[in-house]
Each structure stands twice: as C-alpha cells, then as structure tokens.
PDB file of C-alpha atoms in Angstrom:
ATOM      1  CA  MET A   3       0.090  -0.023   0.033  1.00 54.00           C
ATOM      2  CA  SER A   4       1.524   3.445  -0.806  1.00 62.00           C
ATOM      3  CA  GLU A   5       1.687   6.296   1.650  1.00 63.00           C
ATOM      4  CA  SER A   6      -1.041   8.311  -0.051  1.00 65.00           C
ATOM      5  CA  GLU A   7      -3.463   5.092   0.421  1.00 60.00           C
ATOM      6  CA  LYS A   8      -2.423   4.728   3.955  1.00 59.00           C
ATOM      7  CA  LYS A   9      -3.154   8.563   4.644  1.00 60.00           C
ATOM      8  CA  GLU A  10      -6.472   8.065   3.156  1.00 61.00           C
ATOM      9  CA  ARG A  11      -7.381   5.321   5.134  1.00 58.00           C
ATOM     10  CA  TYR A  12      -6.077   6.999   8.370  1.00 58.00           C
ATOM     11  CA  TYR A  13      -8.261   9.974   7.632  1.00 56.00           C
ATOM     12  CA  PHE A  14     -11.241   7.984   7.191  1.00 58.00           C
ATOM     13  CA  ILE A  15     -10.926   6.079  10.263  1.00 61.00           C
ATOM     14  CA  LEU A  16     -10.181   9.273  12.251  1.00 61.00           C
ATOM     15  CA  GLN A  17     -13.032  10.950  10.745  1.00 59.00           C
ATOM     16  CA  ARG A  18     -15.237   8.034  11.494  1.00 59.00           C
ATOM     17  CA  LEU A  19     -13.984   8.126  15.148  1.00 60.00           C
ATOM     18  CA  LEU A  20     -14.553  11.874  15.718  1.00 57.00           C
ATOM     19  CA  ASN A  21     -18.102  11.824  14.248  1.00 59.00           C
ATOM     20  CA  SER A  22     -19.181   8.787  16.079  1.00 59.00           C
ATOM     21  CA  THR A  23     -20.769   8.045  19.363  1.00 58.00           C
ATOM     22  CA  PRO A  24     -18.408   6.164  21.937  1.00 60.00           C
ATOM     23  CA  GLY A  25     -19.228   2.348  22.123  1.00 56.00           C
ATOM     24  CA  ASN A  26     -20.950   2.538  18.394  1.00 56.00           C
ATOM     25  CA  PRO A  27     -18.151   3.703  16.117  1.00 53.00           C
ATOM     26  CA  GLY A  28     -19.176   1.922  13.052  1.00 56.00           C
ATOM     27  CA  LEU A  29     -16.820  -0.996  13.939  1.00 53.00           C
ATOM     28  CA  GLU A  30     -17.326  -2.942  10.932  1.00 59.00           C
ATOM     29  CA  GLU A  31     -16.551  -0.189   8.417  1.00 60.00           C
ATOM     30  CA  ILE A  32     -13.525   0.927  10.223  1.00 60.00           C
ATOM     31  CA  LYS A  33     -12.287  -2.721  10.387  1.00 58.00           C
ATOM     32  CA  LYS A  34     -12.656  -2.967   6.804  1.00 58.00           C
ATOM     33  CA  HIS A  35     -10.467   0.046   6.215  1.00 56.00           C
ATOM     34  CA  ALA A  36      -8.034  -0.816   9.053  1.00 58.00           C
ATOM     35  CA  LYS A  37      -7.365  -4.683   7.695  1.00 54.00           C
ATOM     36  CA  ARG A  38      -4.679  -3.460   4.986  1.00 54.00           C
ATOM     37  CA  LEU A  39      -3.057  -1.227   7.958  1.00 57.00           C
ATOM     38  CA  SER A  40      -1.309  -4.169   9.371  1.00 51.00           C
ATOM     39  CA  GLU A  41       1.804  -2.481  10.473  1.00 55.00           C
ATOM     40  CA  LEU A  42       1.164  -2.092  13.925  1.00 67.00           C
ATOM     41  CA  SER A  43       4.044  -0.139  15.648  1.00 75.00           C
ATOM     42  CA  SER A  44       4.547  -0.362  19.516  1.00 78.00           C
ATOM     43  CA  ARG A  45       7.495   1.899  20.189  1.00 85.00           C
ATOM     44  CA  HIS A  46       6.116   5.125  20.598  1.00 90.00           C
ATOM     45  CA  HIS A  47       8.490   8.040  21.334  1.00 93.00           C
ATOM     46  CA  PHE A  48       7.467  10.963  23.414  1.00 95.00           C
ATOM     47  CA  ILE A  49      10.833  12.732  22.381  1.00 97.00           C
ATOM     48  CA  PRO A  50      11.140  12.435  18.719  1.00 95.00           C
ATOM     49  CA  GLN A  51      14.143  10.534  17.412  1.00 95.00           C
ATOM     50  CA  TYR A  52      15.068  13.211  15.126  1.00 96.00           C
ATOM     51  CA  PHE A  53      15.639  15.317  18.317  1.00 97.00           C
ATOM     52  CA  VAL A  54      17.421  12.919  20.102  1.00 98.00           C
ATOM     53  CA  GLU A  55      20.052  12.488  17.365  1.00 97.00           C
ATOM     54  CA  GLY A  56      21.646  15.674  18.146  1.00 97.00           C
ATOM     55  CA  PHE A  57      22.649  14.409  21.516  1.00 98.00           C
ATOM     56  CA  CYS A  58      24.466  11.487  20.075  1.00 98.00           C
ATOM     57  CA  GLY A  59      28.316  11.256  20.122  1.00 97.00           C
ATOM     58  CA  SER A  60      30.423  10.768  16.742  1.00 96.00           C
ATOM     59  CA  ASP A  61      29.383   7.026  16.950  1.00 97.00           C
ATOM     60  CA  GLY A  62      25.944   7.894  16.617  1.00 97.00           C
ATOM     61  CA  LEU A  63      24.996   6.522  20.071  1.00 98.00           C
ATOM     62  CA  LEU A  64      24.302   7.993  23.472  1.00 98.00           C
ATOM     63  CA  SER A  65      25.490   7.383  27.357  1.00 98.00           C
ATOM     64  CA  VAL A  66      22.461   6.795  29.496  1.00 99.00           C
ATOM     65  CA  TYR A  67      21.957   7.792  33.178  1.00 99.00           C
ATOM     66  CA  ASN A  68      18.922   5.814  34.719  1.00 98.00           C
ATOM     67  CA  LYS A  69      17.787   8.111  37.478  1.00 98.00           C
ATOM     68  CA  ALA A  70      15.202   5.735  38.841  1.00 95.00           C
ATOM     69  CA  GLU A  71      18.017   3.199  39.552  1.00 97.00           C
ATOM     70  CA  ASP A  72      20.818   5.549  39.914  1.00 98.00           C
ATOM     71  CA  ARG A  73      23.147   4.045  37.586  1.00 98.00           C
ATOM     72  CA  ILE A  74      25.324   5.027  34.300  1.00 98.00           C
ATOM     73  CA  SER A  75      24.857   2.170  31.672  1.00 96.00           C
ATOM     74  CA  THR A  76      28.140   0.863  30.368  1.00 92.00           C
ATOM     75  CA  ARG A  77      26.602   0.599  27.173  1.00 96.00           C
ATOM     76  CA  ARG A  78      26.137   3.174  24.672  1.00 98.00           C
ATOM     77  CA  ILE A  79      22.462   2.949  22.941  1.00 98.00           C
ATOM     78  CA  PRO A  80      21.069   4.460  19.696  1.00 97.00           C
ATOM     79  CA  PRO A  81      18.450   7.072  19.529  1.00 97.00           C
ATOM     80  CA  LYS A  82      15.684   4.683  18.559  1.00 96.00           C
ATOM     81  CA  SER A  83      16.127   2.662  22.114  1.00 97.00           C
ATOM     82  CA  ILE A  84      15.292   5.745  24.344  1.00 97.00           C
ATOM     83  CA  PHE A  85      12.292   8.277  25.649  1.00 97.00           C
ATOM     84  CA  PHE A  86       9.496   5.969  24.382  1.00 94.00           C
ATOM     85  CA  GLU A  87       6.631   3.874  25.834  1.00 92.00           C
ATOM     86  CA  ASP A  88       5.230   0.742  24.209  1.00 90.00           C
ATOM     87  CA  GLY A  89       1.770   0.997  22.869  1.00 84.00           C
ATOM     88  CA  ARG A  90       1.367   4.805  24.388  1.00 86.00           C
ATOM     89  CA  HIS A  91      -0.896   5.866  21.530  1.00 83.00           C
ATOM     90  CA  THR A  92      -2.324   2.348  20.528  1.00 83.00           C
ATOM     91  CA  ILE A  93      -6.117   2.480  20.584  1.00 78.00           C
ATOM     92  CA  ASP A  94      -8.246  -0.398  21.027  1.00 77.00           C
ATOM     93  CA  LEU A  95     -11.910  -0.826  19.036  1.00 71.00           C
ATOM     94  CA  ASP A  96     -13.187  -3.840  20.290  1.00 68.00           C
ATOM     95  CA  GLY A  97      -9.978  -5.719  20.036  1.00 72.00           C
ATOM     96  CA  LEU A  98      -8.913  -4.094  16.760  1.00 71.00           C
ATOM     97  CA  LYS A  99      -5.628  -2.312  17.630  1.00 77.00           C
ATOM     98  CA  LEU A 100      -4.721   0.498  15.841  1.00 76.00           C
ATOM     99  CA  SER A 101      -1.662   2.838  16.168  1.00 78.00           C
ATOM    100  CA  MET A 102      -2.835   5.565  13.765  1.00 73.00           C
ATOM    101  CA  ILE A 103      -2.117   8.258  16.538  1.00 76.00           C
ATOM    102  CA  GLU A 104       1.631   7.287  16.266  1.00 77.00           C
ATOM    103  CA  ASP A 105       2.052   6.300  12.585  1.00 74.00           C
ATOM    104  CA  PHE A 106      -0.114   8.908  11.177  1.00 76.00           C
ATOM    105  CA  LEU A 107      -0.694  12.311  13.438  1.00 79.00           C
ATOM    106  CA  PHE A 108       2.767  12.365  15.193  1.00 85.00           C
ATOM    107  CA  LYS A 109       4.660  10.954  12.304  1.00 85.00           C
ATOM    108  CA  ASP A 110       3.112  13.811  10.068  1.00 84.00           C
ATOM    109  CA  ILE A 111       4.104  16.426  12.883  1.00 89.00           C
ATOM    110  CA  ASP A 112       7.586  15.253  13.022  1.00 92.00           C
ATOM    111  CA  SER A 113       8.065  15.180   9.198  1.00 92.00           C
ATOM    112  CA  ARG A 114       7.007  19.036   9.273  1.00 93.00           C
ATOM    113  CA  LEU A 115       8.962  20.033  12.164  1.00 94.00           C
ATOM    114  CA  ALA A 116      12.292  18.016  11.738  1.00 95.00           C
ATOM    115  CA  PRO A 117      13.584  20.299   8.977  1.00 94.00           C
ATOM    116  CA  TYR A 118      13.521  23.290  11.203  1.00 93.00           C
ATOM    117  CA  LEU A 119      15.307  21.648  13.953  1.00 94.00           C
ATOM    118  CA  ARG A 120      17.988  20.349  11.619  1.00 93.00           C
ATOM    119  CA  GLN A 121      18.441  23.875  10.423  1.00 92.00           C
ATOM    120  CA  MET A 122      18.515  25.313  13.974  1.00 93.00           C
ATOM    121  CA  ARG A 123      21.594  22.783  14.753  1.00 94.00           C
ATOM    122  CA  GLN A 124      23.634  23.239  11.725  1.00 92.00           C
ATOM    123  CA  LYS A 125      23.222  26.768  10.558  1.00 93.00           C
ATOM    124  CA  PRO A 126      25.523  29.741  11.573  1.00 92.00           C
ATOM    125  CA  ILE A 127      24.036  31.474  14.827  1.00 92.00           C
ATOM    126  CA  ASP A 128      22.922  34.872  12.960  1.00 88.00           C
ATOM    127  CA  ASP A 129      19.814  36.682  12.024  1.00 82.00           C
ATOM    128  CA  SER A 130      18.972  34.336   9.123  1.00 86.00           C
ATOM    129  CA  LEU A 131      18.380  31.701  12.042  1.00 90.00           C
ATOM    130  CA  LEU A 132      15.802  33.598  13.941  1.00 86.00           C
ATOM    131  CA  THR A 133      13.379  34.264  11.279  1.00 88.00           C
ATOM    132  CA  THR A 134       9.793  34.467  12.417  1.00 86.00           C
ATOM    133  CA  ASP A 135       9.028  31.144  10.447  1.00 88.00           C
ATOM    134  CA  ASN A 136      11.883  29.425  12.704  1.00 89.00           C
ATOM    135  CA  GLN A 137      10.828  30.908  15.680  1.00 87.00           C
ATOM    136  CA  VAL A 138       6.998  29.954  15.244  1.00 88.00           C
ATOM    137  CA  ASN A 139       8.059  26.394  14.155  1.00 91.00           C
ATOM    138  CA  LEU A 140      10.376  25.964  17.170  1.00 92.00           C
ATOM    139  CA  SER A 141       7.602  27.272  19.382  1.00 90.00           C
ATOM    140  CA  VAL A 142       5.207  24.501  17.888  1.00 91.00           C
ATOM    141  CA  PHE A 143       7.860  21.946  18.351  1.00 94.00           C
ATOM    142  CA  MET A 144       8.123  22.797  22.132  1.00 95.00           C
ATOM    143  CA  ILE A 145       4.041  22.730  22.485  1.00 94.00           C
ATOM    144  CA  ASP A 146       4.143  19.600  20.624  1.00 93.00           C
ATOM    145  CA  LEU A 147       7.162  18.118  23.064  1.00 96.00           C
ATOM    146  CA  PHE A 148       5.156  19.558  25.943  1.00 96.00           C
ATOM    147  CA  TRP A 149       1.886  17.570  25.538  1.00 94.00           C
ATOM    148  CA  ARG A 150       3.356  14.515  23.892  1.00 93.00           C
ATOM    149  CA  ASN A 151       5.413  14.021  27.180  1.00 95.00           C
ATOM    150  CA  PRO A 152       4.013  11.490  29.830  1.00 94.00           C
ATOM    151  CA  ARG A 153       4.802  14.052  32.498  1.00 94.00           C
ATOM    152  CA  THR A 154       1.679  16.118  31.029  1.00 94.00           C
ATOM    153  CA  ASP A 155      -0.755  13.133  31.013  1.00 92.00           C
ATOM    154  CA  THR A 156      -2.258  14.506  34.377  1.00 92.00           C
ATOM    155  CA  VAL A 157      -2.839  18.038  33.259  1.00 91.00           C
ATOM    156  CA  ALA A 158      -4.080  16.723  29.811  1.00 90.00           C
ATOM    157  CA  GLN A 159      -6.623  14.742  31.152  1.00 90.00           C
ATOM    158  CA  ASP A 160      -7.730  17.350  33.908  1.00 91.00           C
ATOM    159  CA  LEU A 161      -8.043  19.910  31.000  1.00 88.00           C
ATOM    160  CA  PHE A 162     -10.330  17.442  29.040  1.00 86.00           C
ATOM    161  CA  GLN A 163     -12.474  16.305  31.748  1.00 89.00           C
ATOM    162  CA  ARG A 164     -13.144  20.063  32.421  1.00 87.00           C
ATOM    163  CA  ALA A 165     -13.734  21.136  28.884  1.00 82.00           C
ATOM    164  CA  GLN A 166     -17.209  21.736  27.595  1.00 81.00           C
ATOM    165  CA  LEU A 167     -17.884  19.783  24.549  1.00 78.00           C
ATOM    166  CA  HIS A 168     -20.117  21.036  21.893  1.00 75.00           C
ATOM    167  CA  TRP A 169     -21.600  19.422  18.557  1.00 69.00           C
ATOM    168  CA  THR A 170     -23.282  20.912  15.603  1.00 72.00           C
ATOM    169  CA  ASP A 171     -27.160  20.392  15.107  1.00 68.00           C
ATOM    170  CA  GLU A 172     -27.610  18.569  12.150  1.00 68.00           C
ATOM    171  CA  ILE A 173     -31.015  20.196  11.526  1.00 74.00           C
ATOM    172  CA  ASN A 174     -30.416  23.965  12.160  1.00 75.00           C
ATOM    173  CA  GLY A 175     -26.536  23.891  12.100  1.00 73.00           C
ATOM    174  CA  LEU A 176     -26.513  25.512  15.419  1.00 77.00           C
ATOM    175  CA  PRO A 177     -24.089  24.518  18.376  1.00 74.00           C
ATOM    176  CA  LEU A 178     -25.464  21.809  20.558  1.00 76.00           C
ATOM    177  CA  GLN A 179     -24.393  20.448  23.848  1.00 79.00           C
ATOM    178  CA  ASP A 180     -25.238  16.876  24.728  1.00 78.00           C
ATOM    179  CA  ILE A 181     -24.548  15.936  28.509  1.00 85.00           C
ATOM    180  CA  GLU A 182     -24.699  12.172  27.978  1.00 84.00           C
ATOM    181  CA  ARG A 183     -22.626  12.258  24.657  1.00 79.00           C
ATOM    182  CA  GLU A 184     -20.243  14.507  26.689  1.00 82.00           C
ATOM    183  CA  ALA A 185     -19.941  12.055  29.522  1.00 87.00           C
ATOM    184  CA  ALA A 186     -19.345   9.096  27.085  1.00 81.00           C
ATOM    185  CA  TYR A 187     -16.587  10.778  25.160  1.00 79.00           C
ATOM    186  CA  LYS A 188     -14.995  11.805  28.513  1.00 86.00           C
ATOM    187  CA  SER A 189     -14.829   8.224  29.935  1.00 86.00           C
ATOM    188  CA  ASP A 190     -13.696   6.644  26.550  1.00 82.00           C
ATOM    189  CA  PRO A 191      -9.918   5.826  26.496  1.00 84.00           C
ATOM    190  CA  ILE A 192      -9.851   6.431  22.729  1.00 79.00           C
ATOM    191  CA  TYR A 193     -11.409   9.871  22.762  1.00 81.00           C
ATOM    192  CA  GLN A 194      -9.110  10.781  25.872  1.00 85.00           C
ATOM    193  CA  LYS A 195      -5.985   9.773  23.618  1.00 83.00           C
ATOM    194  CA  LEU A 196      -7.632  11.935  20.705  1.00 81.00           C
ATOM    195  CA  ALA A 197      -8.082  14.822  22.944  1.00 83.00           C
ATOM    196  CA  ARG A 198      -4.668  15.565  23.164  1.00 83.00           C
ATOM    197  CA  PHE A 199      -4.503  16.962  19.593  1.00 78.00           C
ATOM    198  CA  GLY A 200      -7.270  19.205  20.362  1.00 80.00           C
ATOM    199  CA  ILE A 201      -5.307  20.568  23.610  1.00 87.00           C
ATOM    200  CA  GLN A 202      -2.331  21.040  21.573  1.00 85.00           C
ATOM    201  CA  ALA A 203      -4.399  22.984  19.086  1.00 80.00           C
ATOM    202  CA  GLN A 204      -5.522  25.375  21.916  1.00 83.00           C
ATOM    203  CA  SER A 205      -1.764  25.864  22.995  1.00 86.00           C
ATOM    204  CA  MET A 206      -0.839  26.923  19.467  1.00 82.00           C
ATOM    205  CA  LYS A 207      -3.759  29.502  19.367  1.00 78.00           C
ATOM    206  CA  HIS A 208      -2.444  30.849  22.487  1.00 76.00           C
ATOM    207  CA  MET A 209       0.968  31.043  21.175  1.00 75.00           C
ATOM    208  CA  THR A 210      -0.300  32.969  18.233  1.00 69.00           C
ATOM    209  CA  ASP A 211      -2.554  35.396  20.527  1.00 66.00           C
ATOM    210  CA  ASP A 212      -0.104  35.703  23.270  1.00 58.00           C
ATOM    211  CA  GLN A 213       3.415  35.987  21.549  1.00 55.00           C
ATOM    212  CA  GLU A 214       2.187  38.860  19.510  1.00 52.00           C
ATOM    213  CA  LYS A 215       2.319  41.015  22.508  1.00 51.00           C
ATOM    214  CA  GLY A 216       5.900  41.138  21.559  1.00 46.00           C
ATOM    215  CA  HIS A 217       7.708  41.009  25.205  1.00 50.00           C
ATOM    216  CA  THR A 218       9.447  37.745  24.374  1.00 67.00           C
ATOM    217  CA  HIS A 219      13.051  37.477  23.071  1.00 82.00           C
ATOM    218  CA  SER A 220      14.834  34.604  21.448  1.00 86.00           C
ATOM    219  CA  LYS A 221      18.446  33.831  21.173  1.00 90.00           C
ATOM    220  CA  PHE A 222      20.856  30.841  20.492  1.00 94.00           C
ATOM    221  CA  TRP A 223      24.121  30.200  22.378  1.00 94.00           C
ATOM    222  CA  GLU A 224      26.653  27.829  21.130  1.00 96.00           C
ATOM    223  CA  PHE A 225      29.949  25.701  22.320  1.00 97.00           C
ATOM    224  CA  LYS A 226      32.723  24.160  20.381  1.00 95.00           C
ATOM    225  CA  LYS A 227      32.249  20.857  22.144  1.00 96.00           C
ATOM    226  CA  ALA A 228      29.272  18.786  23.674  1.00 98.00           C
ATOM    227  CA  MET A 229      28.286  20.738  26.772  1.00 98.00           C
ATOM    228  CA  PHE A 230      24.456  19.664  27.227  1.00 99.00           C
ATOM    229  CA  VAL A 231      22.565  16.633  28.208  1.00 99.00           C
ATOM    230  CA  LEU A 232      19.143  15.720  27.297  1.00 99.00           C
ATOM    231  CA  GLY A 233      16.662  14.605  29.773  1.00 98.00           C
ATOM    232  CA  ASP A 234      13.126  13.061  29.569  1.00 98.00           C
ATOM    233  CA  PHE A 235      11.278  16.393  30.202  1.00 98.00           C
ATOM    234  CA  PRO A 236      13.737  18.597  28.015  1.00 98.00           C
ATOM    235  CA  ILE A 237      12.169  22.112  28.170  1.00 98.00           C
ATOM    236  CA  VAL A 238      13.438  24.100  31.768  1.00 97.00           C
ATOM    237  CA  PHE A 239      10.525  26.872  32.373  1.00 96.00           C
ATOM    238  CA  SER A 240      10.886  29.399  34.886  1.00 93.00           C
ATOM    239  CA  LYS A 241       8.147  27.380  36.553  1.00 94.00           C
ATOM    240  CA  PHE A 242       5.830  24.528  35.277  1.00 94.00           C
ATOM    241  CA  PRO A 243       2.945  25.962  33.053  1.00 92.00           C
ATOM    242  CA  GLU A 244      -0.413  25.767  34.455  1.00 87.00           C
ATOM    243  CA  THR A 245      -2.267  27.491  31.703  1.00 86.00           C
ATOM    244  CA  HIS A 246      -2.125  27.616  27.893  1.00 87.00           C
ATOM    245  CA  ALA A 247      -1.177  31.303  27.916  1.00 86.00           C
ATOM    246  CA  GLU A 248       1.744  30.359  30.479  1.00 88.00           C
ATOM    247  CA  LEU A 249       2.667  27.625  28.029  1.00 90.00           C
ATOM    248  CA  ALA A 250       3.300  30.256  25.330  1.00 87.00           C
ATOM    249  CA  THR A 251       4.900  33.039  27.254  1.00 88.00           C
ATOM    250  CA  LEU A 252       7.026  31.740  30.136  1.00 91.00           C
ATOM    251  CA  ASP A 253      10.714  32.254  30.197  1.00 92.00           C
ATOM    252  CA  ARG A 254      12.349  28.908  28.956  1.00 94.00           C
ATOM    253  CA  PHE A 255      15.521  27.096  27.761  1.00 96.00           C
ATOM    254  CA  LEU A 256      15.710  23.978  25.367  1.00 97.00           C
ATOM    255  CA  PRO A 257      18.880  22.725  24.268  1.00 98.00           C
ATOM    256  CA  VAL A 258      18.594  21.973  20.698  1.00 97.00           C
ATOM    257  CA  CYS A 259      21.552  19.650  20.373  1.00 98.00           C
ATOM    258  CA  SER A 260      24.552  18.672  22.568  1.00 98.00           C
ATOM    259  CA  THR A 261      26.400  22.070  21.751  1.00 98.00           C
ATOM    260  CA  ARG A 262      23.578  24.584  21.216  1.00 97.00           C
ATOM    261  CA  ILE A 263      20.712  26.033  23.530  1.00 97.00           C
ATOM    262  CA  TYR A 264      17.901  28.109  22.744  1.00 95.00           C
ATOM    263  CA  ALA A 265      16.274  30.704  25.116  1.00 92.00           C
ATOM    264  CA  GLU A 266      12.944  32.499  25.099  1.00 88.00           C
ATOM    265  CA  GLN A 267      12.881  35.318  27.902  1.00 85.00           C
ATOM    266  CA  GLU A 268      11.243  38.502  28.505  1.00 81.00           C
ATOM    267  CA  LEU A 269      14.805  40.024  29.122  1.00 75.00           C
ATOM    268  CA  ILE A 270      17.754  38.159  27.675  1.00 70.00           C
ATOM    269  CA  GLY A 271      21.418  38.130  28.427  1.00 69.00           C
ATOM    270  CA  THR A 272      24.301  38.572  26.045  1.00 71.00           C
ATOM    271  CA  SER A 273      26.436  35.340  27.312  1.00 83.00           C
ATOM    272  CA  PHE A 274      25.952  31.766  28.223  1.00 90.00           C
ATOM    273  CA  LEU A 275      28.900  30.508  30.091  1.00 92.00           C
ATOM    274  CA  LYS A 276      30.178  26.925  30.793  1.00 95.00           C
ATOM    275  CA  LYS A 277      29.170  27.156  34.146  1.00 94.00           C
ATOM    276  CA  ASP A 278      25.449  28.224  32.856  1.00 95.00           C
ATOM    277  CA  ALA A 279      25.498  25.021  30.912  1.00 97.00           C
ATOM    278  CA  LEU A 280      26.357  22.790  33.769  1.00 97.00           C
ATOM    279  CA  ILE A 281      23.482  24.262  35.673  1.00 97.00           C
ATOM    280  CA  MET A 282      21.264  23.813  32.970  1.00 97.00           C
ATOM    281  CA  ASN A 283      22.339  20.033  32.719  1.00 98.00           C
ATOM    282  CA  ILE A 284      21.624  19.921  36.392  1.00 98.00           C
ATOM    283  CA  LEU A 285      17.969  21.223  35.869  1.00 98.00           C
ATOM    284  CA  GLN A 286      17.642  18.665  33.037  1.00 97.00           C
ATOM    285  CA  ILE A 287      18.535  15.783  35.602  1.00 98.00           C
ATOM    286  CA  MET A 288      16.439  17.185  38.382  1.00 98.00           C
ATOM    287  CA  GLN A 289      13.239  17.322  36.106  1.00 97.00           C
ATOM    288  CA  ALA A 290      13.909  14.061  34.845  1.00 97.00           C
ATOM    289  CA  LYS A 291      11.597  11.012  35.843  1.00 96.00           C
ATOM    290  CA  LYS A 292      13.854   8.128  34.501  1.00 97.00           C
ATOM    291  CA  PHE A 293      16.681   9.094  31.763  1.00 98.00           C
ATOM    292  CA  VAL A 294      19.023  11.399  30.812  1.00 99.00           C
ATOM    293  CA  VAL A 295      21.234  10.786  27.908  1.00 99.00           C
ATOM    294  CA  ALA A 296      24.535  12.672  26.574  1.00 98.00           C
ATOM    295  CA  ALA A 297      26.990  12.400  23.809  1.00 98.00           C
ATOM    296  CA  ASP A 298      29.963  11.936  26.104  1.00 95.00           C
ATOM    297  CA  GLU A 299      30.224   9.925  29.190  1.00 97.00           C
ATOM    298  CA  ASN A 300      32.310  12.186  31.165  1.00 97.00           C
ATOM    299  CA  LEU A 301      29.979  15.089  30.492  1.00 98.00           C
ATOM    300  CA  LEU A 302      27.004  12.806  31.961  1.00 98.00           C
ATOM    301  CA  ARG A 303      29.015  11.726  34.965  1.00 98.00           C
ATOM    302  CA  GLN A 304      30.130  15.211  35.888  1.00 98.00           C
ATOM    303  CA  SER A 305      26.620  16.455  35.465  1.00 98.00           C
ATOM    304  CA  VAL A 306      25.248  13.573  37.728  1.00 98.00           C
ATOM    305  CA  SER A 307      27.793  14.176  40.479  1.00 98.00           C
ATOM    306  CA  THR A 308      27.328  17.871  40.482  1.00 98.00           C
ATOM    307  CA  TYR A 309      23.323  17.266  40.802  1.00 98.00           C
ATOM    308  CA  LYS A 310      23.927  14.962  43.609  1.00 98.00           C
ATOM    309  CA  ALA A 311      26.022  17.326  45.352  1.00 97.00           C
ATOM    310  CA  MET A 312      23.469  20.124  44.913  1.00 97.00           C
ATOM    311  CA  LYS A 313      20.396  18.063  45.694  1.00 96.00           C
ATOM    312  CA  GLU A 314      22.435  17.165  49.140  1.00 96.00           C
ATOM    313  CA  ASP A 315      22.972  20.742  49.977  1.00 94.00           C
ATOM    314  CA  GLU A 316      19.557  21.616  49.030  1.00 94.00           C
ATOM    315  CA  SER A 317      20.506  24.209  46.273  1.00 94.00           C
ATOM    316  CA  LEU A 318      18.772  22.647  43.212  1.00 94.00           C
ATOM    317  CA  PHE A 319      16.051  25.458  43.347  1.00 93.00           C
ATOM    318  CA  ALA A 320      18.790  28.237  43.954  1.00 94.00           C
ATOM    319  CA  ALA A 321      20.529  27.078  40.930  1.00 93.00           C
ATOM    320  CA  LYS A 322      17.278  27.448  38.985  1.00 93.00           C
ATOM    321  CA  LYS A 323      16.510  30.985  40.256  1.00 92.00           C
ATOM    322  CA  TYR A 324      20.119  31.897  39.045  1.00 91.00           C
ATOM    323  CA  LEU A 325      19.599  30.666  35.912  1.00 91.00           C
ATOM    324  CA  PHE A 326      16.690  32.735  35.078  1.00 88.00           C
ATOM    325  CA  SER A 327      17.779  35.838  36.820  1.00 84.00           C
ATOM    326  CA  ARG A 328      21.483  35.923  35.712  1.00 64.00           C
ATOM    327  CA  ILE A 329      20.295  37.771  32.664  1.00 54.00           C
ATOM    328  CA  ARG A 330      18.453  40.373  34.082  1.00 46.00           C
TER     329      ARG A 330
END
C-alpha cells in the first residue's frame, strides 16, 4: 500500500471516530478500512528520534543515566532505544488495535518540524536563523514536546474533563450541547487519547495570540564541544506552566543539540557560560523522571555528580533561580 493510500485510510478512520458516538463507532466499516493497515507500531517515542539524534556522539550513540536506578549504563545506545513507551498511542476498537495516532498524526508532525530543528543545529547563529518562520516552528515543536510527554498526562486529562464539548445540530446547524454524549466521550480511552491533539491546538492558538504582545525575545548560544545533556522532560521553564497562556509566554530554555541551546525570555542576556551549561544540565536531571542521555560519558558523569551534590545541600532551586535571573 502506498503512503497516499495509507493516509486516505487513516483520514477515514479518524473522521469516523470523531463523528461517531463512543460504544458505537461503526466498527465493521472501520475494520474494513483498517485491515490493510497491518503494520502496528509499538515503540511510541514521546521525544522524537530526530531530536534525540542531536545529542549523539560521533559514533551515533548515547550514554545513559538511569535516574530511577541511579546508575550510568556501560553500554551506549542508539536514539531509537530511548524516550519511548510501548503502545503509548495505541487505541483498541473492540479488539482491533490501531497505532494511527503514532503512525499518522505524530509522524506527520515530525516530518514537518524535523527540517526546522536540523537547521537550528547546523546553520550559523545569525539573524537568518531567528526568522519568524523558524521561531514559530520552534514554538510549535515545544508545544508538541510538552503535550506529548508522559509528565503532562494528568494535566491533559484534567483539561479534557473540565472542557465543555459541543456538537453541531444536524437540522439547524447551531452549536449543540449533549450532556450524555459528553460524558461518554470523556470516559472513553480512545477519545481521551485523541483529545490531546485538541489541547495542542488550543496551546498553539494561545501561542499566536499571546506572543503577538511582543515581550518575548529569542536567542541561541553555542559551544565548540558537547556541553548539554538531554533529560526525559527537556524544556526548562521558569515555573511549570499551568495554563495555555503560560505555556506560550513563560521564560524557558531548550537545548537543541549537545552544543547549542535556545532561550525565550522577557529580558535576555548577552552570554551563556560553561557554568550556566552545567546548571542547565543539573536542571535537566532534576526534572527527569527516569532517563538522561549525553553524547559524552564524562559530561554525563560530571553533571550527575554535581546534581547529587547540589541536591544534598538543597541548592537545586537556587540554581534554577540563578539561571533565570542572571540575565536580568
């Protein structure tokens, strides 16, 4: 089956799901169209592989710190082997398993954003790198990265449960609220997973509305050798975003590869030193739930050792305050 044929079938299934009633989504018709979509993926990455590739060493591999077990692995691994959950985006339609969310929706997002991220790693840091188009796509990438992450599962579920769902009346075309149908949607695991895309869309609208206020400045900094690690929750915000508006406007840092970091801040500094990079790594480890990776094992060991020392003397939050206040 060609990619265009697959896309047509994915579109059909998605439309059938969105326009149906939970418990009665036209299973037989969906199954008929799903039969030829037999390649069910299971390794669903919450940090895209193309992004993780920017933190590999010259051998194309990564050193890994398992924070949950407090150990650095002696075996280096490829980017496909980290930052994923088996079956995270798989949906189950009465025994029919589909990975269309991963294989179609996320794959489409990744194919659109990957070229921009690669540019931001490879092109010289000058005005041509911070075009409006590049900044918008990097903001979209960060929104995707935020809502795709397991750490935001509870936040997304809470937003979905508090949302008011509306449909269009088939007779008069007016908005229609159906309390029973809404309850059915909110309790259905399939629609809970599909709802994440609606939440992302809301965040992107706020990004457009709020960033037009013009108070955010963007900047890249670069080092000649690998200086940055990558944790399983990569964006370091001045505080954890609690609203769509905060996700669009809060000060934040994001390492885009092992040698380069990006910042969006209300007031921005003129330098980013080696000690700042180490603090950034410490915050990456602090935020991580399970895994942190790096191109260089020595860099990873130094970062983990410093993190433990600062945790011991309870200076982690002071380090975060320093990172965000040093530029003011």
